[in-house]
One Martini backbone bead per residue (centre of mass of N, CA, C, O) as a GRO file, in nm:
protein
  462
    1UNK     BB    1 -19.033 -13.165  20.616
    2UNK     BB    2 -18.709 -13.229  20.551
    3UNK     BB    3 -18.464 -13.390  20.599
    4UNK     BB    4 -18.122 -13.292  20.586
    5UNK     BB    5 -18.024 -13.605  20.599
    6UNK     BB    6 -18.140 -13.664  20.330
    7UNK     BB    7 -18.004 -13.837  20.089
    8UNK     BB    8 -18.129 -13.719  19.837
    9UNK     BB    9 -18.029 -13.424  19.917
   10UNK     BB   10 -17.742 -13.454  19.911
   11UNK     BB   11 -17.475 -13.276  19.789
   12UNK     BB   12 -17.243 -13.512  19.868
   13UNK     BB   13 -17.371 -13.781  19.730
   14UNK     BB   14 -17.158 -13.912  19.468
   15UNK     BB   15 -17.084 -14.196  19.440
   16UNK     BB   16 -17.280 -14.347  19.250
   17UNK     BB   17 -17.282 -14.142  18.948
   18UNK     BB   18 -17.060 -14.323  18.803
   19UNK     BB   19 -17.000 -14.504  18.577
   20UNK     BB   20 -16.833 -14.780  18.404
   21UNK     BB   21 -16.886 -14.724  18.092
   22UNK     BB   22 -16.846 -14.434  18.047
   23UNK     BB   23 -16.514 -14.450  18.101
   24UNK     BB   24 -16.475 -14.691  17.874
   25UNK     BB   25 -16.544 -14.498  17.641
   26UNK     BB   26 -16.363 -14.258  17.684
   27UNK     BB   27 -16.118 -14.420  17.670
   28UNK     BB   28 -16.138 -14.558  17.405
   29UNK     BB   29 -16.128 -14.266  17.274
   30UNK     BB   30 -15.834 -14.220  17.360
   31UNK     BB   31 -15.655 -14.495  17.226
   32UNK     BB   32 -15.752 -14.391  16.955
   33UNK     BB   33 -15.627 -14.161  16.895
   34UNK     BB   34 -15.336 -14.215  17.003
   35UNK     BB   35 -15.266 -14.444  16.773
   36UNK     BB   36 -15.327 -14.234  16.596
   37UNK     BB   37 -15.100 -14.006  16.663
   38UNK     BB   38 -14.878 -14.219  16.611
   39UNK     BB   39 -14.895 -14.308  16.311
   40UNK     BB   40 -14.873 -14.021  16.191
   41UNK     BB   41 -14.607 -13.917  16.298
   42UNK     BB   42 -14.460 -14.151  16.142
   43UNK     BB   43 -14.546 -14.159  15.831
   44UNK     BB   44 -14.580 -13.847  15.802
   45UNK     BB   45 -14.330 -13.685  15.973
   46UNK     BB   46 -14.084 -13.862  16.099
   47UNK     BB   47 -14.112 -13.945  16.401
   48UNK     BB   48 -13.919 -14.076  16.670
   49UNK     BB   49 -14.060 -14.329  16.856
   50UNK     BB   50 -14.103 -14.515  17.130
   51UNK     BB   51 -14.298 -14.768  17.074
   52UNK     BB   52 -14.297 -14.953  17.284
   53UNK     BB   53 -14.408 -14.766  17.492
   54UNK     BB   54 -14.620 -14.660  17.376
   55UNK     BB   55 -14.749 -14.866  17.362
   56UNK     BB   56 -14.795 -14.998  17.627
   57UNK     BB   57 -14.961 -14.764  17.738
   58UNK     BB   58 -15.165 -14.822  17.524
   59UNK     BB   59 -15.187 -15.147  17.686
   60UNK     BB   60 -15.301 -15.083  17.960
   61UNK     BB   61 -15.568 -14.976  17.867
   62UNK     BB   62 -15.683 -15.198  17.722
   63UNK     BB   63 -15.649 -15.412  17.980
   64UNK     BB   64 -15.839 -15.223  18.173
   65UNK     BB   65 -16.112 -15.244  17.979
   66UNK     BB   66 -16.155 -15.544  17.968
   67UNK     BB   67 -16.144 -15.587  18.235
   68UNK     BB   68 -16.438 -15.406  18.311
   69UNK     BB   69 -16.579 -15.577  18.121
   70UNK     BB   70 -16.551 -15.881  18.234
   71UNK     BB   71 -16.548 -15.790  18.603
   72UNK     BB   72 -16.816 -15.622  18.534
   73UNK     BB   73 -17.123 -15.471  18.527
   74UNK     BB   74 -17.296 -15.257  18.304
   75UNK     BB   75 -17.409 -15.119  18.595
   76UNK     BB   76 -17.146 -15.022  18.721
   77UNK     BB   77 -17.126 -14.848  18.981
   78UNK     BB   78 -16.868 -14.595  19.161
   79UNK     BB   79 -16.707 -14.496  19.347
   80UNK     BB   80 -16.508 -14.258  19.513
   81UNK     BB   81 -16.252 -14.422  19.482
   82UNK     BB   82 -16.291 -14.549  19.220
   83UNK     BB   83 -16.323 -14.305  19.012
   84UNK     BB   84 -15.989 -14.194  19.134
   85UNK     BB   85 -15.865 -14.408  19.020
   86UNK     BB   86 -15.931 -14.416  18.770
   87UNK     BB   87 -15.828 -14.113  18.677
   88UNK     BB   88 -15.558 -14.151  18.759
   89UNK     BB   89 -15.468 -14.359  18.588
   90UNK     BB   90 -15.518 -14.161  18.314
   91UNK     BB   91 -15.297 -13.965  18.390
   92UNK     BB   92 -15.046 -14.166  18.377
   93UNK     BB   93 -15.052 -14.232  18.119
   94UNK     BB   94 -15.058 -14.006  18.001
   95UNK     BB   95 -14.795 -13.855  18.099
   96UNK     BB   96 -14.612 -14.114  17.999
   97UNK     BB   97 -14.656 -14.021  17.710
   98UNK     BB   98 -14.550 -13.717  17.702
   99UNK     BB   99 -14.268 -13.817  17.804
  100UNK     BB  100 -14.216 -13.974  17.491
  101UNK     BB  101 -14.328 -13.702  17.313
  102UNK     BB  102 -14.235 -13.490  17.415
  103UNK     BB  103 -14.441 -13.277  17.610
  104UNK     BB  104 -14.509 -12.967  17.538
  105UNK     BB  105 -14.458 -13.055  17.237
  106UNK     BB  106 -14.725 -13.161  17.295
  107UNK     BB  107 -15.072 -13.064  17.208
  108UNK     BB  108 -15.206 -13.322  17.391
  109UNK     BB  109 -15.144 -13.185  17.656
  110UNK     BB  110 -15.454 -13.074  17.679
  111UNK     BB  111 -15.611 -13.366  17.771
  112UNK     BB  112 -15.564 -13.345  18.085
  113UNK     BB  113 -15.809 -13.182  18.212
  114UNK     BB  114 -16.041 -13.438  18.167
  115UNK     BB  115 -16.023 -13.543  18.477
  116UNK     BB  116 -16.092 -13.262  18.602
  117UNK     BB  117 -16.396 -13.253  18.487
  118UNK     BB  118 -16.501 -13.509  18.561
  119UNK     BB  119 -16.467 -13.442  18.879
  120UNK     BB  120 -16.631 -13.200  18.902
  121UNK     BB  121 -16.905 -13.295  18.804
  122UNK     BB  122 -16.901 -13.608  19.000
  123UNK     BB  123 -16.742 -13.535  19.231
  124UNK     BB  124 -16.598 -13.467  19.511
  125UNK     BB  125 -16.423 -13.188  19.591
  126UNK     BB  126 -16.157 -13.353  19.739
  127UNK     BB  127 -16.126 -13.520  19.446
  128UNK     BB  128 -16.057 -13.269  19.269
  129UNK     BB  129 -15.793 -13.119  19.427
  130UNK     BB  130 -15.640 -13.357  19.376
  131UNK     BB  131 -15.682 -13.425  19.068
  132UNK     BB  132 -15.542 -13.125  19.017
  133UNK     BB  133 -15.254 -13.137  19.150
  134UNK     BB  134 -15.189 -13.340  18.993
  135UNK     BB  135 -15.178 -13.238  18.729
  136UNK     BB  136 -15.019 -13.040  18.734
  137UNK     BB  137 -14.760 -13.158  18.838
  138UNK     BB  138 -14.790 -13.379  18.566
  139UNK     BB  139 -14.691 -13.124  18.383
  140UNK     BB  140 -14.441 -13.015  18.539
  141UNK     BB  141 -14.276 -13.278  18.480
  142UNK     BB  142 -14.293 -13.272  18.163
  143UNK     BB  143 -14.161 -12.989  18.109
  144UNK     BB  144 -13.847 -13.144  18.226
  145UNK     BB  145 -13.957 -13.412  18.151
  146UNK     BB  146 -13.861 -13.556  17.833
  147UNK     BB  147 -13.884 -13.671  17.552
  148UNK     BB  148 -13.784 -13.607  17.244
  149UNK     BB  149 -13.815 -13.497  16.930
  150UNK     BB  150 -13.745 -13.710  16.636
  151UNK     BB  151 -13.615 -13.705  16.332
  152UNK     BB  152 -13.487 -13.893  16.054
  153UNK     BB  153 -13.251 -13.681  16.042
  154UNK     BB  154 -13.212 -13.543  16.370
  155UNK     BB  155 -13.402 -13.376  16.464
  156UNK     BB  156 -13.503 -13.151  16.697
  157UNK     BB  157 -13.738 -13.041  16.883
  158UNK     BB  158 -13.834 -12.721  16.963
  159UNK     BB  159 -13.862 -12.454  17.148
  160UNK     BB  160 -13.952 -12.207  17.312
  161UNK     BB  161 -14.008 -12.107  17.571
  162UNK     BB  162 -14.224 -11.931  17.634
  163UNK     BB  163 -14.398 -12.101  17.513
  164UNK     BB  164 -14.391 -12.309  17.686
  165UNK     BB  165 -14.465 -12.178  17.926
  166UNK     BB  166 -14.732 -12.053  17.813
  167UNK     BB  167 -14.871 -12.357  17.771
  168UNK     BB  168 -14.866 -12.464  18.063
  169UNK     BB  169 -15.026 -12.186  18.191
  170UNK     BB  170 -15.302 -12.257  17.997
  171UNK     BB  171 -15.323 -12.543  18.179
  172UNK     BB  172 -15.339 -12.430  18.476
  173UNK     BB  173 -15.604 -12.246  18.382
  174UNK     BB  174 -15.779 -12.491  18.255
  175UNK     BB  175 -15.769 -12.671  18.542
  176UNK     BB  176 -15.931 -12.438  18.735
  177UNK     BB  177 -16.127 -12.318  18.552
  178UNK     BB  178 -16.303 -12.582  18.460
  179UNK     BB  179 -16.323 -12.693  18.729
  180UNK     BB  180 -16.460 -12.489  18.850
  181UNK     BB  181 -16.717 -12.461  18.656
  182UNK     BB  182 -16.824 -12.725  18.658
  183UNK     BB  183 -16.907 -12.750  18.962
  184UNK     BB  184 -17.089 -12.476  18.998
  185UNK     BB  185 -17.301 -12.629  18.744
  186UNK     BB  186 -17.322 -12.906  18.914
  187UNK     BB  187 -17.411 -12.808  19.175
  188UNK     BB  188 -17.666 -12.616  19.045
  189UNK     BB  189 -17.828 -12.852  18.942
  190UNK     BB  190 -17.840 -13.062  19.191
  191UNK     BB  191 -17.998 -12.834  19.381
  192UNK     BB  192 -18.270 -12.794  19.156
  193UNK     BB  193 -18.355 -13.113  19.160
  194UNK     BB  194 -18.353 -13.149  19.471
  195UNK     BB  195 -18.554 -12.936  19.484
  196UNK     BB  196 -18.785 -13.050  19.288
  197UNK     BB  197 -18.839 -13.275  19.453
  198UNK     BB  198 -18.935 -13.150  19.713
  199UNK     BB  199 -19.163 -13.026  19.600
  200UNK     BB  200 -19.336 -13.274  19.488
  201UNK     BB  201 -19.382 -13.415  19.698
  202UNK     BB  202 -19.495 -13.118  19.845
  203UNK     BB  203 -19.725 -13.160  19.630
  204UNK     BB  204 -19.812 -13.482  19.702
  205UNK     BB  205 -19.900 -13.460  19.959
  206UNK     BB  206 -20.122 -13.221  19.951
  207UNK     BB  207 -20.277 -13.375  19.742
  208UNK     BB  208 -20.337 -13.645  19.903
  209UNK     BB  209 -20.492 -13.505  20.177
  210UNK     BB  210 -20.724 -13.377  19.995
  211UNK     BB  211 -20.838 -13.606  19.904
  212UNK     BB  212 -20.914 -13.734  20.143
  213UNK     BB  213 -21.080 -13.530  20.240
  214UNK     BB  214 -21.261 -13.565  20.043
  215UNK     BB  215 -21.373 -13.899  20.089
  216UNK     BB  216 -21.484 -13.739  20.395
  217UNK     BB  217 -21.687 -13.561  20.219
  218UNK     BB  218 -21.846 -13.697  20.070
  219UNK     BB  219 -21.940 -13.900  20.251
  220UNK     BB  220 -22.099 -13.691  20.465
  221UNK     BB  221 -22.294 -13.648  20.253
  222UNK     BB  222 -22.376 -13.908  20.185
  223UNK     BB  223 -22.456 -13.994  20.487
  224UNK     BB  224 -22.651 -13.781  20.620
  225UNK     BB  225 -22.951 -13.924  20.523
  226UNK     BB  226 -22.954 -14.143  20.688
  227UNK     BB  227 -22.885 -14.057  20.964
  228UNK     BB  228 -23.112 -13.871  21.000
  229UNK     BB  229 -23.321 -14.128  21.007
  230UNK     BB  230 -23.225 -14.284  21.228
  231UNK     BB  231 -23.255 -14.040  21.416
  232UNK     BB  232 -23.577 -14.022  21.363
  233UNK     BB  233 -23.681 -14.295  21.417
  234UNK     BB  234 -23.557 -14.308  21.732
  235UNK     BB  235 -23.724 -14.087  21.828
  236UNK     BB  236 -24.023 -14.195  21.811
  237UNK     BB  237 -23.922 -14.490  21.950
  238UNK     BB  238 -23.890 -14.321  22.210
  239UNK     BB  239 -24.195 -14.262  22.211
  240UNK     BB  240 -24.344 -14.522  22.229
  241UNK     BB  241 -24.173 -14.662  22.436
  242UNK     BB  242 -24.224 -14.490  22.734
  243UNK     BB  243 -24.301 -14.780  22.896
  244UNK     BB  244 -24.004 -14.897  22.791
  245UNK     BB  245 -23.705 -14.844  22.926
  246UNK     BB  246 -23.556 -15.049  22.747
  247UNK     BB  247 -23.623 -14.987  22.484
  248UNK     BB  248 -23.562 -14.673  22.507
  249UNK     BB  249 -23.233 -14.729  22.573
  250UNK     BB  250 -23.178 -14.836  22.258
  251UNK     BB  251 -23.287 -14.580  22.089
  252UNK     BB  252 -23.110 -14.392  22.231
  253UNK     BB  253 -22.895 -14.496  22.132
  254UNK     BB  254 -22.912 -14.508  21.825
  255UNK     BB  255 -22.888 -14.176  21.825
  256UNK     BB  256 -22.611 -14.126  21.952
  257UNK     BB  257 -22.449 -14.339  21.730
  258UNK     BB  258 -22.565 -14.093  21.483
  259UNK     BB  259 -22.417 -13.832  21.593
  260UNK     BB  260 -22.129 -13.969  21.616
  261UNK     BB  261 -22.087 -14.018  21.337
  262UNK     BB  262 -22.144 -13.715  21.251
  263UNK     BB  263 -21.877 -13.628  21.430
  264UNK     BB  264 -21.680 -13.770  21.265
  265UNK     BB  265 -21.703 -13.683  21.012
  266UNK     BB  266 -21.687 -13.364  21.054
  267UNK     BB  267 -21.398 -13.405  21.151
  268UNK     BB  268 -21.250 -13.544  20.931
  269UNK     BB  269 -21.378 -13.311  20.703
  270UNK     BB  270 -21.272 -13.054  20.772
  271UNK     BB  271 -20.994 -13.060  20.559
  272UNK     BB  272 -21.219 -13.104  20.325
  273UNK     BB  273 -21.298 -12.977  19.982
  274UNK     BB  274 -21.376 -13.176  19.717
  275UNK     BB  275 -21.643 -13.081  19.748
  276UNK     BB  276 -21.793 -12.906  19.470
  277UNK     BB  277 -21.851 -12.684  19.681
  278UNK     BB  278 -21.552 -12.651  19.757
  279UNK     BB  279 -21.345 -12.570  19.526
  280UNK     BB  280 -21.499 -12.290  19.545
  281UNK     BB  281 -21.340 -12.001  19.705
  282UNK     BB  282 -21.266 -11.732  19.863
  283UNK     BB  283 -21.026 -11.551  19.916
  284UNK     BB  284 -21.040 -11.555  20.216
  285UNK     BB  285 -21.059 -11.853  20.296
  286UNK     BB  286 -20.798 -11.932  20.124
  287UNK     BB  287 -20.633 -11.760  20.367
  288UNK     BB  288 -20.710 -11.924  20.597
  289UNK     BB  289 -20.678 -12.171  20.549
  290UNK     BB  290 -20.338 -12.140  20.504
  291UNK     BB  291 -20.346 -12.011  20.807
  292UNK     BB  292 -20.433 -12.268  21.026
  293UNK     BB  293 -20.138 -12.386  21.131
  294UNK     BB  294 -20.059 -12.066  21.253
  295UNK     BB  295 -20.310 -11.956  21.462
  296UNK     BB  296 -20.143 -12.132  21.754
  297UNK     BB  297 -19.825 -11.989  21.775
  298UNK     BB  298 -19.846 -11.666  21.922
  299UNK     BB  299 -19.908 -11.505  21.737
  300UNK     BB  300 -20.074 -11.320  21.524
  301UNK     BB  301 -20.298 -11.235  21.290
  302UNK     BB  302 -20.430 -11.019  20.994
  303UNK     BB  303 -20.680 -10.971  20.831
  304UNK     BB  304 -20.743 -10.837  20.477
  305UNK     BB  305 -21.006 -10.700  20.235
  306UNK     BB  306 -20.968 -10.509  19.925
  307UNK     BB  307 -21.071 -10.324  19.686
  308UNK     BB  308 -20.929 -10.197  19.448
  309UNK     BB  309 -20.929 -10.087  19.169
  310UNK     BB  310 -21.246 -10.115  19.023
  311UNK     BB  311 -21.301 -10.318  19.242
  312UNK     BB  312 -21.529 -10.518  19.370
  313UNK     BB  313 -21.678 -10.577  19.649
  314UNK     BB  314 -21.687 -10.841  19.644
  315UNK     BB  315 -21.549 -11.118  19.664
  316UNK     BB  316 -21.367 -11.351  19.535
  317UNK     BB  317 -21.350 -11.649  19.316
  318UNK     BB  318 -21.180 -11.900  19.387
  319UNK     BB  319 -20.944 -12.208  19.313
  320UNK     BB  320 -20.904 -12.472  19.530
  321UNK     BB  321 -20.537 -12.492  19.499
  322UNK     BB  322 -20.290 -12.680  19.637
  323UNK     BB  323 -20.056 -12.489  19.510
  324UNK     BB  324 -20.177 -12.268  19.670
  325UNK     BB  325 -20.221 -12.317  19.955
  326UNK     BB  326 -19.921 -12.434  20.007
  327UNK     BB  327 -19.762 -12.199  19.943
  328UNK     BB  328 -19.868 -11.983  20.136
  329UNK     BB  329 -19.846 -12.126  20.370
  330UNK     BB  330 -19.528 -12.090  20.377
  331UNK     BB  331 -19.514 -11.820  20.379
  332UNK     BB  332 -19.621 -11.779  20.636
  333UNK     BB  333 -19.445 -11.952  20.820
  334UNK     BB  334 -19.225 -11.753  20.784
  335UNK     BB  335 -19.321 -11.490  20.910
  336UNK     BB  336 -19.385 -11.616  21.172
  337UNK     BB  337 -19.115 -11.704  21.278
  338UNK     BB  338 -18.985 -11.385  21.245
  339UNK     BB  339 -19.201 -11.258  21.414
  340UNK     BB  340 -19.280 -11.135  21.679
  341UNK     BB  341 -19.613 -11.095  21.665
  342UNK     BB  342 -19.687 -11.002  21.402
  343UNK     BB  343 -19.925 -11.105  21.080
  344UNK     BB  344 -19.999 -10.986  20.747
  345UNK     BB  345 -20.302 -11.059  20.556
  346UNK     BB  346 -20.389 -10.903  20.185
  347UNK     BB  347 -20.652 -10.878  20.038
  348UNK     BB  348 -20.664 -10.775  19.648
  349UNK     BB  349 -20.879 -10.681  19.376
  350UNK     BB  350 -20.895 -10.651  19.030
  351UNK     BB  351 -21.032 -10.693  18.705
  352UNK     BB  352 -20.691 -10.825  18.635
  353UNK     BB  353 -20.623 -10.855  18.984
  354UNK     BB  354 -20.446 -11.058  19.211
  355UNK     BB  355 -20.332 -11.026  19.552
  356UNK     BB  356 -20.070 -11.080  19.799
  357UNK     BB  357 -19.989 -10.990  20.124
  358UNK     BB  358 -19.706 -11.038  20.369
  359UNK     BB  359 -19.668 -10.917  20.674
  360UNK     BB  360 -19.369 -10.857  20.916
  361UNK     BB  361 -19.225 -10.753  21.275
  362UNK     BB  362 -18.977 -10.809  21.182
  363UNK     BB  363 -18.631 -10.777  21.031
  364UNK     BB  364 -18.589 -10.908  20.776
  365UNK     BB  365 -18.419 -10.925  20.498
  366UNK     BB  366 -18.148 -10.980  20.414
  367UNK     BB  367 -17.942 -10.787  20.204
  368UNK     BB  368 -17.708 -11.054  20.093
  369UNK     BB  369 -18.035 -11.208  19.988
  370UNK     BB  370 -18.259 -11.056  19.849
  371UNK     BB  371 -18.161 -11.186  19.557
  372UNK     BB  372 -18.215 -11.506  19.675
  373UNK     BB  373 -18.452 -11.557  19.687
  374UNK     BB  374 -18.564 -11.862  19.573
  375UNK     BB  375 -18.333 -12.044  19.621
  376UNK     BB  376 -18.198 -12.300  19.651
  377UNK     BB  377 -18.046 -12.332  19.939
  378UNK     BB  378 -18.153 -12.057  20.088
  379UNK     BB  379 -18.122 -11.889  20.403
  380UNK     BB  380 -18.242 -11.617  20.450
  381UNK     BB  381 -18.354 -11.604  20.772
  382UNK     BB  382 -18.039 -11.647  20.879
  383UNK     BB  383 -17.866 -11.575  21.167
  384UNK     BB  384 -17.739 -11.483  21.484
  385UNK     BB  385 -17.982 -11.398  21.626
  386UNK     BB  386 -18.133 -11.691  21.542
  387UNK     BB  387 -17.951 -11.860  21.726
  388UNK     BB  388 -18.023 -11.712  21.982
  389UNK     BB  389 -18.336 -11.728  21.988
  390UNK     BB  390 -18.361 -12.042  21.759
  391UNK     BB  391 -18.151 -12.310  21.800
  392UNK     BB  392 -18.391 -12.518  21.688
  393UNK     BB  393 -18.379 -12.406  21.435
  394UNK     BB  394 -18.395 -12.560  21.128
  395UNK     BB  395 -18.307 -12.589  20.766
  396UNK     BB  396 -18.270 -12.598  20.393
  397UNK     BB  397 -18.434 -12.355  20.214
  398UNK     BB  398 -18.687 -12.465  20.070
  399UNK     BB  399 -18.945 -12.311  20.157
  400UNK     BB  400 -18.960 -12.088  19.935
  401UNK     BB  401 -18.909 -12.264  19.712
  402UNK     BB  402 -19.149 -12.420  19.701
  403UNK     BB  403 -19.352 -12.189  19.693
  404UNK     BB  404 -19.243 -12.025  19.421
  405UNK     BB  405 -19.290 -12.253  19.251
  406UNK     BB  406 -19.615 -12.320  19.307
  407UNK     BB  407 -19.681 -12.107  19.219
  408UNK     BB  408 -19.599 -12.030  18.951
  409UNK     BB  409 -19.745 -12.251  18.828
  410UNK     BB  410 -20.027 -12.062  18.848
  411UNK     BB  411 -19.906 -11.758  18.725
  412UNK     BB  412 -19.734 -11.606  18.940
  413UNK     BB  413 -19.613 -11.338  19.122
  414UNK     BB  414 -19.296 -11.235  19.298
  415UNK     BB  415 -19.218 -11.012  19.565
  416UNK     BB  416 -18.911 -10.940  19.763
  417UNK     BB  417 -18.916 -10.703  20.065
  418UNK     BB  418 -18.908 -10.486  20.254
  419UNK     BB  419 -19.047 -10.255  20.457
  420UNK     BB  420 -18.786 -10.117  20.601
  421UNK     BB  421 -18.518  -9.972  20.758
  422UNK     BB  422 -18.251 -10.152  20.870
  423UNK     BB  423 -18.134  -9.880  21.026
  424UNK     BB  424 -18.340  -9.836  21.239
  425UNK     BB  425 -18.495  -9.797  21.505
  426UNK     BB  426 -18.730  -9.937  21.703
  427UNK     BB  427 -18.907  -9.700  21.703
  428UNK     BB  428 -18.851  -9.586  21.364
  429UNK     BB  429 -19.030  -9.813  21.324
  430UNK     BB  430 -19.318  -9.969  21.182
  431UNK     BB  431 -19.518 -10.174  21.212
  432UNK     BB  432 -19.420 -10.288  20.949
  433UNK     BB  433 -19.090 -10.383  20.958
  434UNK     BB  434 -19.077 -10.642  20.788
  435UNK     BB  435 -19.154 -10.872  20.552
  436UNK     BB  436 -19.229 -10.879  20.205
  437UNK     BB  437 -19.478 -11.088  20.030
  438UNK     BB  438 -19.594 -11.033  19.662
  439UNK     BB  439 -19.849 -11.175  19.515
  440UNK     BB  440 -19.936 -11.177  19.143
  441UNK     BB  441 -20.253 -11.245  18.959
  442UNK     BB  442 -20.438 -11.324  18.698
  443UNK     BB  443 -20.752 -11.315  18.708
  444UNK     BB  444 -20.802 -11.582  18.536
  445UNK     BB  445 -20.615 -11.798  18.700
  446UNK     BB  446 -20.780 -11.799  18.958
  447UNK     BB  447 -21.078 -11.765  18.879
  448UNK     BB  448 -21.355 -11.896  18.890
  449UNK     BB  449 -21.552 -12.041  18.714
  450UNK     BB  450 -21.876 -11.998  18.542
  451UNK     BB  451 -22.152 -12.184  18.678
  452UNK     BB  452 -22.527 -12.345  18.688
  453UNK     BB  453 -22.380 -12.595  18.809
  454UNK     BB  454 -22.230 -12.881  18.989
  455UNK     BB  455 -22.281 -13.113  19.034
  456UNK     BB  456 -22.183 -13.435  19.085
  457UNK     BB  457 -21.958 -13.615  19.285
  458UNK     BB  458 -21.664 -13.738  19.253
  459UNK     BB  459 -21.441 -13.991  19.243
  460UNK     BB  460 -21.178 -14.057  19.442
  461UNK     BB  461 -20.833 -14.156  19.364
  462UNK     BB  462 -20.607 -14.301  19.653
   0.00000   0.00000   0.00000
């Protein structure tokens, strides 16, 4: 459904995601800091350190800052070397600042971090690495070389080693763990966006072809009555001119190509539904439609419908809605991609639930994902095995998800098992051995309304 390689799905393409505002704006918080604690060191506390230097660094900032103000525009978006250079840049200011303000014994030293976790949110890991590296790097060099720290009287600021090592120490692992962590949780936002904009399209894509089909069957039934007209007039004026051959053979072109007509809308709207009689359908219906784009895959079908304790004879009539079509879809061809040879699918209900279970003669789903089917960008049943015998099969991982997503939107509840113990022999294992998806809804979320009349045809917006 949806190329592996399409950009917006791309997970490593996050060039263009970081302004050239934000890192400008959060310089100035920066510059605006340093300045405040150069001279607050100095007023207050009788300091000495090289202000010539510190402004000199401190004026860096500021000159980097005008000129992205005034030679880019205000939506500039960075590529991926331009935000390392640019956060490049501020590691090695601030550096050169803790040079001059005493290294680790100033506490302003754990600023560092900063430029490795805005790497870690918004850049490739690549550029993470190195700007991790290049952190630690530029950490322990300030903690061996550095201007001390020098009072009005001379007294010179010292520290304990201990304290001095074990504060590197907690920069270092501030470093990895802040590193690690936001790259993570930006990683997991960004697949699970990418995966909801992909439901989305296949929730909108959906939805367009039900409505097209449905002003296809719309069509077809309000031409129905003219249709059946034309042909029956053209019968007539067939019965009336046989003495004139040539007139009778224009007679039944006319009846031909009104016959043509409605077997044109006919097969144009077999797959719309959204004519009002067909908006309610049974639930055997909507799992039949649900599962007709692979009943001529080489696998077998086999449905079964019946009601559970104290359910209804009758079928129930459920709401023939997009997301519910779309979702059992997907899990339909999951089951059948990975099944030998038969796919079960299940229909039961009861006075307060409507279950619908799917199950296949395959291996089942791998142990060690089972617990994480339904997450974006996760093969669940992607083995060595199906690469031996399905090599031409690639997904995104996204089909699970899609559907998972697309029922609960309905108020399904999603529970996925092994039918079998994948320790079995294959002798030792029942017809049902693959995997089993259990679908289910409260009964009133599904039920179609109970209404005295359908009312006329609305027309769709396509």
């Amino acid at each position: 459904m949806f190329s592996p390689g399409s950009g917006f799905l791309s997970r490593d393409t996050r060039s263009d995601w970081v302004r050239l505002r934000t890192l400008i704006l959060l310089r100035w918080m920066a510059i605006v800091g340093q300045l405040t604690a150069i001279t607050v060191a100095y007023l207050h506390f009788g300091v000495q350190l090289p202000f010539g230097l510190c402004y000199l660094a401190v004026g860096a900032s500021i000159i980097a800052n005008l000129i992205s103000i005034f030679v880019f525009p205000e939506n500039k978006r960075l590529s991926e070397a331009e935000a390392m250079l640019t956060l490049l840049f501020d590691l090695s200011q601030l550096t050169f600042l803790l040079y001059l303000t005493g290294g680790l014994s100033n506490p302003f030293a754990l600023l560092i971090l900063a430029p490795v976790t805005i790497s870690a949110s918004a850049l490739e890991l690549r550029t993470t690495l190195l700007l991790g590296a290049v952190s630690i790097l530029f950490i322990t060099l300030a903690s061996f070389f550095h201007v001390p720290l020098t009072f009005d009287d001379g007294t010179i600021l010292t520290i304990p080693v201990l304290f001095e090592f074990g504060f590197w120490l907690s920069i270092v692992i501030g470093i990895l763990f802040l590193g690690l962590y936001s790259r993570r949780i930006a990683t997991e936002i960004r697949s699970m966006s990418d995966a909801l904009l992909a439901t989305q399209m296949a929730l909108a894509r959906e939805q367009k072809l039900t409505d097209l089909g449905g002003v296809v069957a719309a069509a077809a039934h309000e031409l129905g009555t003219p249709l059946a007209t034309i042909k029956l007039v053209s019968s007539e004026m067939m019965d009336e001119l046989a003495d004139n051959p040539q007139l009778k053979e224009d007679a039944q072109l006319i009846r031909d190509q009104a016959d043509r007509c409605r077997d044109i809308l006919r097969s144009m709207g077999r797959a719309g539904k959204d004519d009002l009689h067909m908006r309610n359908v049974p639930l055997g219906s909507l799992l039949k439609e649900a599962a007709e784009p692979h009943q001529s895959r080489g696998k077998s079908l086999e449905f079964s419908f019946m009601p559970g304790e104290n359910g209804a004879e009758r079928v129930p009539i459920v709401m023939r809605r997009p997301e519910v079509i779309h979702g059992l879809r997907n899990l339909i061809q999951n089951a059948v991609d990975f099944s030998r040879s038969t796919v079960w699918i299940d229909g039961e209900w009861t006075p307060d639930l409507i279950t619908v279970r799917i199950v296949d003669d395959g291996d089942g789903y791998p142990s060690q994902v089972i617990g994480r089917i339904g997450d974006p960008f996760v093969r669940s049943r992607r083995s060595v095995q199906d690469l031996a015998k399905r090599p031409e099969y690639e997904g995104m991982g996204l089909g699970l998800f899609i559907a998972k997503t697309l029922l609960e939107r309905t108020g399904a509840e999603l529970t996925f098992a092994n039918a079998s113990d994948p320790f079995l022999t294959p002798e030792e294992r029942p017809q049902r051995s693959g995997a089993i998806v259990e679908v289910v809804w409260r009964a009133e979320r599904l039920l179609a309304p109970k209404v005295n009349r359908l009312g006329e045809n609305q027309p769709i917006e396509v």
